Short mmCIF file of C-alpha atoms in Angstrom, two decimals:
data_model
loop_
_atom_site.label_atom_id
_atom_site.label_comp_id
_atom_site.label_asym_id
_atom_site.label_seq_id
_atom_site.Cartn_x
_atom_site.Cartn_y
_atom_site.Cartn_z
CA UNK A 22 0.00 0.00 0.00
CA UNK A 23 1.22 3.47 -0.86
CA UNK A 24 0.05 7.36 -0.04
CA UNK A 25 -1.01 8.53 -3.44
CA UNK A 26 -1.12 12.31 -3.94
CA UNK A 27 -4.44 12.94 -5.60
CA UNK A 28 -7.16 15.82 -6.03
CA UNK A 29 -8.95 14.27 -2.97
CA UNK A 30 -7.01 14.89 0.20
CA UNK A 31 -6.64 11.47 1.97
CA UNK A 32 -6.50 8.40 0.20
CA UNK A 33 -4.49 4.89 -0.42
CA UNK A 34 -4.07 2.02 -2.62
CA UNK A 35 -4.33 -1.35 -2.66
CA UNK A 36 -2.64 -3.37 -5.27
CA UNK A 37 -4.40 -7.25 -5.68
CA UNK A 38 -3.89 -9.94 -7.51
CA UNK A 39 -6.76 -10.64 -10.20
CA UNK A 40 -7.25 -14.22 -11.61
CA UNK A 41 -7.05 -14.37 -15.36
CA UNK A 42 -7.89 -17.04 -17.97
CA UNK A 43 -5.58 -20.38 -18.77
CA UNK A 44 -3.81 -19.55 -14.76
CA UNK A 45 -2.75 -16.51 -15.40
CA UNK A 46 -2.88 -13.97 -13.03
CA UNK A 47 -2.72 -9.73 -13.18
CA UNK A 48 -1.79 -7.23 -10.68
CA UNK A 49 -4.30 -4.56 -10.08
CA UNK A 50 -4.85 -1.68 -7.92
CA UNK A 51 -7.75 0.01 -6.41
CA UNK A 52 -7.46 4.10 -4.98
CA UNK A 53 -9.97 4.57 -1.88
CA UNK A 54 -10.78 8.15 -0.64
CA UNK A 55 -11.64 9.47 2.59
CA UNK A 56 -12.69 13.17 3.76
CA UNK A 57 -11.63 11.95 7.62
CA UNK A 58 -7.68 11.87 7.84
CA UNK A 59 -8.17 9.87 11.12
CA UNK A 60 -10.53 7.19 9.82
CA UNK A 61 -7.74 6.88 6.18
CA UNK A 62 -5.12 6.17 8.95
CA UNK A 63 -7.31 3.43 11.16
CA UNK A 64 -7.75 1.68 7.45
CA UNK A 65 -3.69 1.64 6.44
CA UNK A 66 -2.82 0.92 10.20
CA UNK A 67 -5.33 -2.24 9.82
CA UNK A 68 -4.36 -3.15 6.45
CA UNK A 69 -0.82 -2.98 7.36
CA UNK A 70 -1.59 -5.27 10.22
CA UNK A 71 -2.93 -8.03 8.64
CA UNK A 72 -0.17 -7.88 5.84
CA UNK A 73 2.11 -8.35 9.24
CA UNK A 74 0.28 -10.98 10.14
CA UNK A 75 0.98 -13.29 6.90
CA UNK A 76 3.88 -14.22 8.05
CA UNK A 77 4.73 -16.85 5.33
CA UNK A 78 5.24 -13.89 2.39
CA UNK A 79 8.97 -13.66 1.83
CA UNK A 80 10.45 -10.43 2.69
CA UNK A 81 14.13 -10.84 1.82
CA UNK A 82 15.13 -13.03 -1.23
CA UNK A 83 18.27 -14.16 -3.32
CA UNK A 84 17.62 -13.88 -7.04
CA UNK A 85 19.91 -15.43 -9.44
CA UNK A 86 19.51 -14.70 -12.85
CA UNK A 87 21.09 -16.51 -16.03
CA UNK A 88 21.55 -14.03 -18.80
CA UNK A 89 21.98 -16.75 -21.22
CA UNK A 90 19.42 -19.00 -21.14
CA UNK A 91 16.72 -18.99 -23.99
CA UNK A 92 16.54 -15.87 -25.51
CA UNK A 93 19.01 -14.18 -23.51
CA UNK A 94 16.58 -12.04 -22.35
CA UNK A 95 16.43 -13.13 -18.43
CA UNK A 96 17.83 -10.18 -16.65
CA UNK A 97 15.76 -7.75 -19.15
CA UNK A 98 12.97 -9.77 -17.78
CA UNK A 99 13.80 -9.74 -14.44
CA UNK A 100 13.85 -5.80 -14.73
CA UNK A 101 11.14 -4.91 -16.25
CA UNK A 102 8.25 -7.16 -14.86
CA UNK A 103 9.65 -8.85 -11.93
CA UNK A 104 11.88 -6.10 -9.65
CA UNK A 105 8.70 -3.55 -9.60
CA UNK A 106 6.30 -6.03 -8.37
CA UNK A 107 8.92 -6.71 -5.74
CA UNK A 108 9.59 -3.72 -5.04
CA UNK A 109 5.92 -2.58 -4.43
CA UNK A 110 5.78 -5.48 -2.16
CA UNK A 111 8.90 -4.30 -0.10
CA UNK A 112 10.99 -7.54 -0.82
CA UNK A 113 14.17 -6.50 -0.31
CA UNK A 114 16.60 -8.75 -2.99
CA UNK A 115 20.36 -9.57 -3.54
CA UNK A 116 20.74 -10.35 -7.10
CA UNK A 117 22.97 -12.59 -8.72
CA UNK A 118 23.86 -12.52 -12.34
CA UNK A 119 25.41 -15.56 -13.05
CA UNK A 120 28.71 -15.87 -15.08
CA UNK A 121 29.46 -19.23 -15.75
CA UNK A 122 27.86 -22.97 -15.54
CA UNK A 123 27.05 -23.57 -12.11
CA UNK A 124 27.67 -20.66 -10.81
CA UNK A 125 24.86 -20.34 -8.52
CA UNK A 126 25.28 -23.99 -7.61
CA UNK A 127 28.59 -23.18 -6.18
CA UNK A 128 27.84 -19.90 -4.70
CA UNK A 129 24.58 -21.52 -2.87
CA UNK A 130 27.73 -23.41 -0.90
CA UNK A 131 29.27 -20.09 0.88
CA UNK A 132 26.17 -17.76 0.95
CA UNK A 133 24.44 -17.06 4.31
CA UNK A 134 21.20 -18.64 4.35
CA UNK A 135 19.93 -17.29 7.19
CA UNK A 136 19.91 -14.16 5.56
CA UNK A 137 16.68 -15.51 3.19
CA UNK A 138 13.60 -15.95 3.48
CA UNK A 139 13.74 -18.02 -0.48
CA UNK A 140 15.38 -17.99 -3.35
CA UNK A 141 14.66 -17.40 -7.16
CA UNK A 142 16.26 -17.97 -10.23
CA UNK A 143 15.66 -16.29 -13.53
CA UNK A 144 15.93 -18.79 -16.22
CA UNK A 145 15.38 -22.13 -17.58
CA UNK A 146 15.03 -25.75 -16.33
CA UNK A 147 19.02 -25.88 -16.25
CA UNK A 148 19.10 -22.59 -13.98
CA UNK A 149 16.40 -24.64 -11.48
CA UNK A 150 18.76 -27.34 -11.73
CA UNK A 151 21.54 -25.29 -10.27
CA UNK A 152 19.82 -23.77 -7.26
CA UNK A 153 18.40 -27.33 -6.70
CA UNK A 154 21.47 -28.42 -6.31
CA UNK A 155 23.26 -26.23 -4.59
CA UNK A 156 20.55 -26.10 -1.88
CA UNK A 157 20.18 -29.61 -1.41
CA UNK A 158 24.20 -30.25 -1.31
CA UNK A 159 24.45 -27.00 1.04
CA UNK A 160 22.02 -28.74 3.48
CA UNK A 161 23.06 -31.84 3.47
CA UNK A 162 26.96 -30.91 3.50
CA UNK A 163 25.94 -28.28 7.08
CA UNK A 164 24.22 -31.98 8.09
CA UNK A 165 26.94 -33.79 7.38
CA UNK A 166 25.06 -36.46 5.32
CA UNK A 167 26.73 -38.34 2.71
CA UNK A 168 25.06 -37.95 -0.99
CA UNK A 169 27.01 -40.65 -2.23
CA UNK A 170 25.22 -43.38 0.14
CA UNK A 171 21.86 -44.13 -1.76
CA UNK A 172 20.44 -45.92 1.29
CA UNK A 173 21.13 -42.50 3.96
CA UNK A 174 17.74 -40.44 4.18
CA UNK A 175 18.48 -37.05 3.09
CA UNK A 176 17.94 -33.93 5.24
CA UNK A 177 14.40 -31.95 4.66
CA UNK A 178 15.29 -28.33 3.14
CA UNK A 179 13.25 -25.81 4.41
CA UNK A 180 14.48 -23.26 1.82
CA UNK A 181 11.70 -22.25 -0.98
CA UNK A 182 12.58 -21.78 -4.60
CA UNK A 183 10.51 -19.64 -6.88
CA UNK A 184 10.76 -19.85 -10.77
CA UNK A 185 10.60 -16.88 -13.03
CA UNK A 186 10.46 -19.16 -16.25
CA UNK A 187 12.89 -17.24 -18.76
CA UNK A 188 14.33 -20.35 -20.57
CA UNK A 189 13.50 -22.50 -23.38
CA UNK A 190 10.89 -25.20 -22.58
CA UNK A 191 10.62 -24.29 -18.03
CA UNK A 192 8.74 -27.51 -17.85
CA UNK A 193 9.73 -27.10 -14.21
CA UNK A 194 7.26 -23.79 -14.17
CA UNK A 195 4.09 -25.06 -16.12
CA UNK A 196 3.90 -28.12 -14.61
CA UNK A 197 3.44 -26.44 -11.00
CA UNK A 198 2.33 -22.92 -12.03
CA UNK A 199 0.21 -23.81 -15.04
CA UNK A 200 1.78 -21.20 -17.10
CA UNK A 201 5.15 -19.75 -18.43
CA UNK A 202 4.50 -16.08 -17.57
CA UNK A 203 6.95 -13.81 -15.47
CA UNK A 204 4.39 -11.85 -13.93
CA UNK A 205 2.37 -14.41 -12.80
CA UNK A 206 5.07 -16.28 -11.19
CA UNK A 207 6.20 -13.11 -9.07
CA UNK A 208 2.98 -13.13 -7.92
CA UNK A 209 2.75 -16.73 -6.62
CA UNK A 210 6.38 -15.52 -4.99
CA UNK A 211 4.97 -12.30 -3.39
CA UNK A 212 2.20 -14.54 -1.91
CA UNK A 213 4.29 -16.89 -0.54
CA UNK A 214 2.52 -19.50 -2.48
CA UNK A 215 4.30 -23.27 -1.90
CA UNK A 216 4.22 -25.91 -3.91
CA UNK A 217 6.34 -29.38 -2.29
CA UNK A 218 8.06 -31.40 -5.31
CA UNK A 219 9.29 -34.79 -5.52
CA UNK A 220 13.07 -34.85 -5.81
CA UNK A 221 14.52 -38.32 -7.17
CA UNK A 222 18.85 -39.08 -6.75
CA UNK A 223 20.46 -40.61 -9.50
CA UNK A 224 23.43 -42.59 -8.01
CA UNK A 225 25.91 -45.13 -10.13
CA UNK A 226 28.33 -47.84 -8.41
CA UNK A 227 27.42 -45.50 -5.21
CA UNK A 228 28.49 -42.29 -6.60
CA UNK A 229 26.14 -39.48 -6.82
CA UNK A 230 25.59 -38.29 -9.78
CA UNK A 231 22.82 -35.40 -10.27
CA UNK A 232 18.78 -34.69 -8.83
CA UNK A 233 15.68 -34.75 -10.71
CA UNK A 234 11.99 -33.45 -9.95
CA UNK A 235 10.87 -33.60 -13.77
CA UNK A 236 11.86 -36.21 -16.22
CA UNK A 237 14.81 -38.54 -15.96
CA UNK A 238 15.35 -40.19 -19.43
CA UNK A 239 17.45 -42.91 -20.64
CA UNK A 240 17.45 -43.26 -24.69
CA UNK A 241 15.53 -41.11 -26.97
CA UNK A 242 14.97 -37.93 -24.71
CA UNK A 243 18.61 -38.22 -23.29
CA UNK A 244 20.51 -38.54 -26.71
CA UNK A 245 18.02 -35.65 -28.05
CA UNK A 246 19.22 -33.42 -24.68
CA UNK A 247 22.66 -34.60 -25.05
CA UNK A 248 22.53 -33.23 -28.88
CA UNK A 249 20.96 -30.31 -28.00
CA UNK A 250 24.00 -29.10 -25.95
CA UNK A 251 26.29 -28.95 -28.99
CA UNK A 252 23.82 -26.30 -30.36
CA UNK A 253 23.22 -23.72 -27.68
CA UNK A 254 23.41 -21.18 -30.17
CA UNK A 255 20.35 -22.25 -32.05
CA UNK A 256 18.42 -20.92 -28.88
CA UNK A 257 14.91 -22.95 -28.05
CA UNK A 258 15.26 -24.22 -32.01
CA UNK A 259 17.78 -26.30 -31.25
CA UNK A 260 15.10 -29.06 -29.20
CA UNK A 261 13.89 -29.30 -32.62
CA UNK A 262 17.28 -29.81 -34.47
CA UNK A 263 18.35 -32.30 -32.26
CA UNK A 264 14.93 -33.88 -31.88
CA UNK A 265 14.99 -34.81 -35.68
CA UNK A 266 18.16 -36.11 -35.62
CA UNK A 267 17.57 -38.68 -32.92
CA UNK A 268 13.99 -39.38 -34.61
CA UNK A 269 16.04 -40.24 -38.15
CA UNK A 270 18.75 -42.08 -35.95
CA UNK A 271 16.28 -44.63 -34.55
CA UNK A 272 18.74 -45.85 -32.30
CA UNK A 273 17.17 -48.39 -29.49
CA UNK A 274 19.17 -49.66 -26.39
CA UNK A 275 19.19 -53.14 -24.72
CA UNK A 276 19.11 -53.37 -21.35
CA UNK A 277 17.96 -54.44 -17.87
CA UNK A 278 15.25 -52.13 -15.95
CA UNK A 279 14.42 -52.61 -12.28
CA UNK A 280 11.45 -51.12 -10.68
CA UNK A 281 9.65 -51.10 -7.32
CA UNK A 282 5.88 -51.21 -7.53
CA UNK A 283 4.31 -48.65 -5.60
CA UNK A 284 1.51 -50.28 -4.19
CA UNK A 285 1.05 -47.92 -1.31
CA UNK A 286 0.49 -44.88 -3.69
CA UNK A 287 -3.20 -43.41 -3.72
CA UNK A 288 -3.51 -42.47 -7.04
CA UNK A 289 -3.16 -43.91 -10.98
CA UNK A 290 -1.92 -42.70 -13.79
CA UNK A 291 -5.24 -43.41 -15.54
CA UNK A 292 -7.43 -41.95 -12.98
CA UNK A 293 -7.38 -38.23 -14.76
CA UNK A 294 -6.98 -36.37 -12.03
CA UNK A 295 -4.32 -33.45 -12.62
CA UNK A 296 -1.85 -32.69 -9.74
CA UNK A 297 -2.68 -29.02 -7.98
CA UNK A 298 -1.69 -27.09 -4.98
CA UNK A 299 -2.79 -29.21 -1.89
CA UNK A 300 -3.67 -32.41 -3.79
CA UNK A 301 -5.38 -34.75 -1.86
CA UNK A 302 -3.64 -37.46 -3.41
CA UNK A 303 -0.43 -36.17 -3.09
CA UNK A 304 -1.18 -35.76 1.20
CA UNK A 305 -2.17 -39.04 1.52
CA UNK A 306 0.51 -40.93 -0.21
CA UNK A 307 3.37 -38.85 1.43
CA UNK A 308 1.66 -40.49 4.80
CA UNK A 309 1.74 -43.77 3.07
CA UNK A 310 5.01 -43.33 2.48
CA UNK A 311 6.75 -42.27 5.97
CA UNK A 312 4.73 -44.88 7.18
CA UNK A 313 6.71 -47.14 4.81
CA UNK A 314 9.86 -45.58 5.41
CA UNK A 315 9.08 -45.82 9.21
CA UNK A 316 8.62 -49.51 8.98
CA UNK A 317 12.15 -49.89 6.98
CA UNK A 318 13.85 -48.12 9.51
CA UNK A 319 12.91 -50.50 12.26
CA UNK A 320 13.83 -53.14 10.62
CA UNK A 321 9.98 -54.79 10.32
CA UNK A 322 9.89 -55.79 6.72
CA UNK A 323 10.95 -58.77 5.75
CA UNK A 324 12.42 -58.71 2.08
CA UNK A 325 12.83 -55.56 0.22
CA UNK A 326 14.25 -57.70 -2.94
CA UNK A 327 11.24 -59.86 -3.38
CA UNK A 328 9.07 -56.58 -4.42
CA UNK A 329 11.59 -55.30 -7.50
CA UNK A 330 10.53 -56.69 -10.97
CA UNK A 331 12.33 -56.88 -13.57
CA UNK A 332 11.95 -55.65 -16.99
CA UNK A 333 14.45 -56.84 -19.83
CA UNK A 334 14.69 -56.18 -23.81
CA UNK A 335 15.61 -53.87 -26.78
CA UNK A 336 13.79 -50.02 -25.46
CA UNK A 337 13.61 -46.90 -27.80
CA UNK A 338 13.52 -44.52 -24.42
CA UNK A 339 13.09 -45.30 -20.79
CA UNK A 340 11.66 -42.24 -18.95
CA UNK A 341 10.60 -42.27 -15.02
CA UNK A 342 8.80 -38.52 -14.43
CA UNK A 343 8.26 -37.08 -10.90
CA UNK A 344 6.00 -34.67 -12.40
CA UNK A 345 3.67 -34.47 -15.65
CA UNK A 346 6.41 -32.70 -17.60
CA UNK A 347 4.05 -30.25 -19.14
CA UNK A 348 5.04 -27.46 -21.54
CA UNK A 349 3.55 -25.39 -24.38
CA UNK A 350 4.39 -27.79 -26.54
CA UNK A 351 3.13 -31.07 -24.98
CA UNK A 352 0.21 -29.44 -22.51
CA UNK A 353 -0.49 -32.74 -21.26
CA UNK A 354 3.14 -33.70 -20.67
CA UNK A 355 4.84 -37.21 -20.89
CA UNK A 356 2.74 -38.01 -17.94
CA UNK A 357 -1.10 -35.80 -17.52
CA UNK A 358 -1.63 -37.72 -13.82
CA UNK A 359 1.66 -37.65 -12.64
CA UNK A 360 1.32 -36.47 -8.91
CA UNK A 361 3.96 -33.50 -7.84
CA UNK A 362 4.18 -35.03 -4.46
CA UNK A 363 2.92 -38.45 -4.26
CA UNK A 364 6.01 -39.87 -3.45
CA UNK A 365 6.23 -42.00 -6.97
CA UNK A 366 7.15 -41.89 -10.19
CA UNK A 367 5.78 -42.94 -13.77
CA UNK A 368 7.61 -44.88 -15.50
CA UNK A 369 7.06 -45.31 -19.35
CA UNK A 370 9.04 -48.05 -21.05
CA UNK A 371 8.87 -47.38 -24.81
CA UNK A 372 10.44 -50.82 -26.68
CA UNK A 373 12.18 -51.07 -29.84
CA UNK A 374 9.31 -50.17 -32.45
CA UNK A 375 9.00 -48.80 -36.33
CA UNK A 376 9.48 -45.27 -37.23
CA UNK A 377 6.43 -44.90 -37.22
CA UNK A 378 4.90 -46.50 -34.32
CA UNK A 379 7.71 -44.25 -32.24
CA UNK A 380 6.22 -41.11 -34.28
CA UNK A 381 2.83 -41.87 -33.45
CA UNK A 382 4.11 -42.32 -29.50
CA UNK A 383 5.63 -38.56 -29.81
CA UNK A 384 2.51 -37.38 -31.42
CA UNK A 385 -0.08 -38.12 -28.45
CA UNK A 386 2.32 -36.13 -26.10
CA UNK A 387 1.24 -32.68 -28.37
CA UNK A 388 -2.75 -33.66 -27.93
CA UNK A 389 -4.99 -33.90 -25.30
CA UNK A 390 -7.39 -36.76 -25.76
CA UNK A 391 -5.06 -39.70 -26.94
CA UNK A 392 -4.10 -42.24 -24.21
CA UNK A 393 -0.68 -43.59 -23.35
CA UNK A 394 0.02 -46.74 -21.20
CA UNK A 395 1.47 -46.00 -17.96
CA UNK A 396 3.03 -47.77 -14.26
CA UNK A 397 2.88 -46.16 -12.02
CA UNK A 398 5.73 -46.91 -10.03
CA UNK A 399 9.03 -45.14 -8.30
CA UNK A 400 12.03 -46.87 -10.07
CA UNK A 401 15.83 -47.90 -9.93
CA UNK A 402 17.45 -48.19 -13.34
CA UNK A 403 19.86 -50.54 -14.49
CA UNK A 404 21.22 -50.34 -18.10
#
């Protein structure tokens, strides 16, 4: 709320958030007048009161921004839609403008937490990356918990993240927010909005190797990644450039896959029901699973090998996604029911097929009323 200096002698206003169409929301304002100077301060004192009292809204936050990531146009983003909105909503910020790959990883390991009530990063999926893993290394290395031990529960973090999607795809954004749009994300961050996300390790021969909360692909969608690297400078066009390649390439792998069946987990990947803030689904299989994990830890089940089954043959792509995946492209993502924090993961096992078959497969991801074939389970890979 601000003092505005109008024709009328006392008056204030009150900037909102407005709702839009397709989850997009708007921030608006609203001027009130008052003849009584005395009754105009009773209504700011009050207001201002119950702003104090919403204690969860961030007031100090570390923004990181990647300059280079899709159109190179993060930090003119940042700028011109995201500082004023923080600004109105006296968020004090320290902002980062990163230099170099990883930099706010590595950074995230000598900053002062304490100092924060969240932080953001300005970018793609790669810049969420980053923070995510130089938050969850930072805790875990001031908790002295070894990332390389598969088996050792990791430490909760307690820090949020907020998204301002400025990258190529930001699958990371839609999926949770609904929508790739600046504004609308500083507004969720203003609000102190919270959204909890799945995060799965990827360890080899007990060496940790990276995180994931989106997709984790072995085969099609990791060669077409990996050959999207070599061609940063295409910008967002090079998903495309690379995608074709693979497609023409129709290379298939052979290999062993090991999963865990998740029979504790409420929900299905054919029941329809897309993943929003405070999912019931997502509540009740979190208890599921500390009750799971409870039982593990004192020693009460009796053979944890008997419930992995195995999967072998000749696969086009193995993908296991914590979350829907959902972009502007593929609305629906890999996975439309995939829970943000159920606990599981989807797993979709494409084998070796025909061009075409494998076309068709990529071609349901861009609708919204073909069906894939889904299980619904959280896995361990072994290629």
């Amino acid at each position: 709320m601000q003092w505005k200096h109008m024709c009328k002698p006392h008056a204030f206003t009150v900037h909102y958030v407005q709702r839009m169409k397709k989850h997009r929301w708007r921030c608006k304002a609203v001027t009130f007048w008052c003849s009584d100077e005395v009754l105009c301060c009773h209504w700011l004192q009050a207001l201002n009161d119950l702003l104090e009292q919403q204690t969860w809204r961030p007031k100090h936050l570390l923004v990181y921004i990647n300059p280079y990531g899709g159109k190179k146009k993060g930090k003119q983003i940042y700028e011109n839609k995201v500082a004023p909105l923080f600004s109105l909503a006296s968020i004090s910020t320290e902002v980062i403008v990163t230099e170099y790959a990883n930099h706010a990883r590595d950074n995230l390991y000598e900053v002062n937490l304490e100092k924060y009530d969240g932080i953001v990063c300005v970018g793609g999926d790669g810049m969420f990356s980053e923070v995510l893993h130089g938050l969850i290394g930072r805790v875990q290395k001031d908790a002295d918990v070894d990332q390389n031990n598969p088996k050792v529960p990791l430490s909760r973090c307690n820090m949020r993240i907020g998204i301002i999607p400025a990258g190529s795809t930001d699958c990371v954004c839609f999926a949770t927010v609904g929508i790739n749009d600046p504004v609308t994300s500083a507004l969720h961050i203003i609000l102190g909005d919270c959204q909890p996300l799945d995060v799965s390790s990827v360890h080899h021969k007990n060496m940790f190797l990276k995180y994931s909360v989106s997709l984790l692909g072995y085969g099609f969608y990791g060669d077409v990644l990996k050959g999207s690297e070599k061609n940063r400078w295409l910008g967002p066009a090079r998903y495309d450039f690379s995608g074709f390649k693979t497609f023409l390439s129709h290379r298939y792998y052979e290999g062993t896959v090991c999963f865990q069946p998740a029979k504790w987990a409420v929900g299905s990947p054919r029941d329809k029901v897309c993943c929003t803030f405070g999912c019931y689904i997502c509540r009740q299989s979190s208890k599921q699973l500390e009750e799971q994990q409870r039982v593990k830890t004192n020693g009460l089940e009796s053979n944890e090998k008997e419930n992995w089954t195995v999967v072998k043959g000749k696969f086009m792509a193995i993908n296991a996604a914590n979350m829907s995946c959902a972009c502007p492209r593929s609305p629906r993502g890999l996975s439309p029911a995939a829970h943000l924090a159920d606990g599981t993961a989807d797993l979709i096992l494409v084998r070796k097929c025909s061009r075409l078959d494998f076309l068709r497969h990529l071609i349901r991801h861009t609708t919204s009323n073909n069906d894939q074939v889904f299980i619904h389970y959280p896995v361990k890979l072994e290629m």
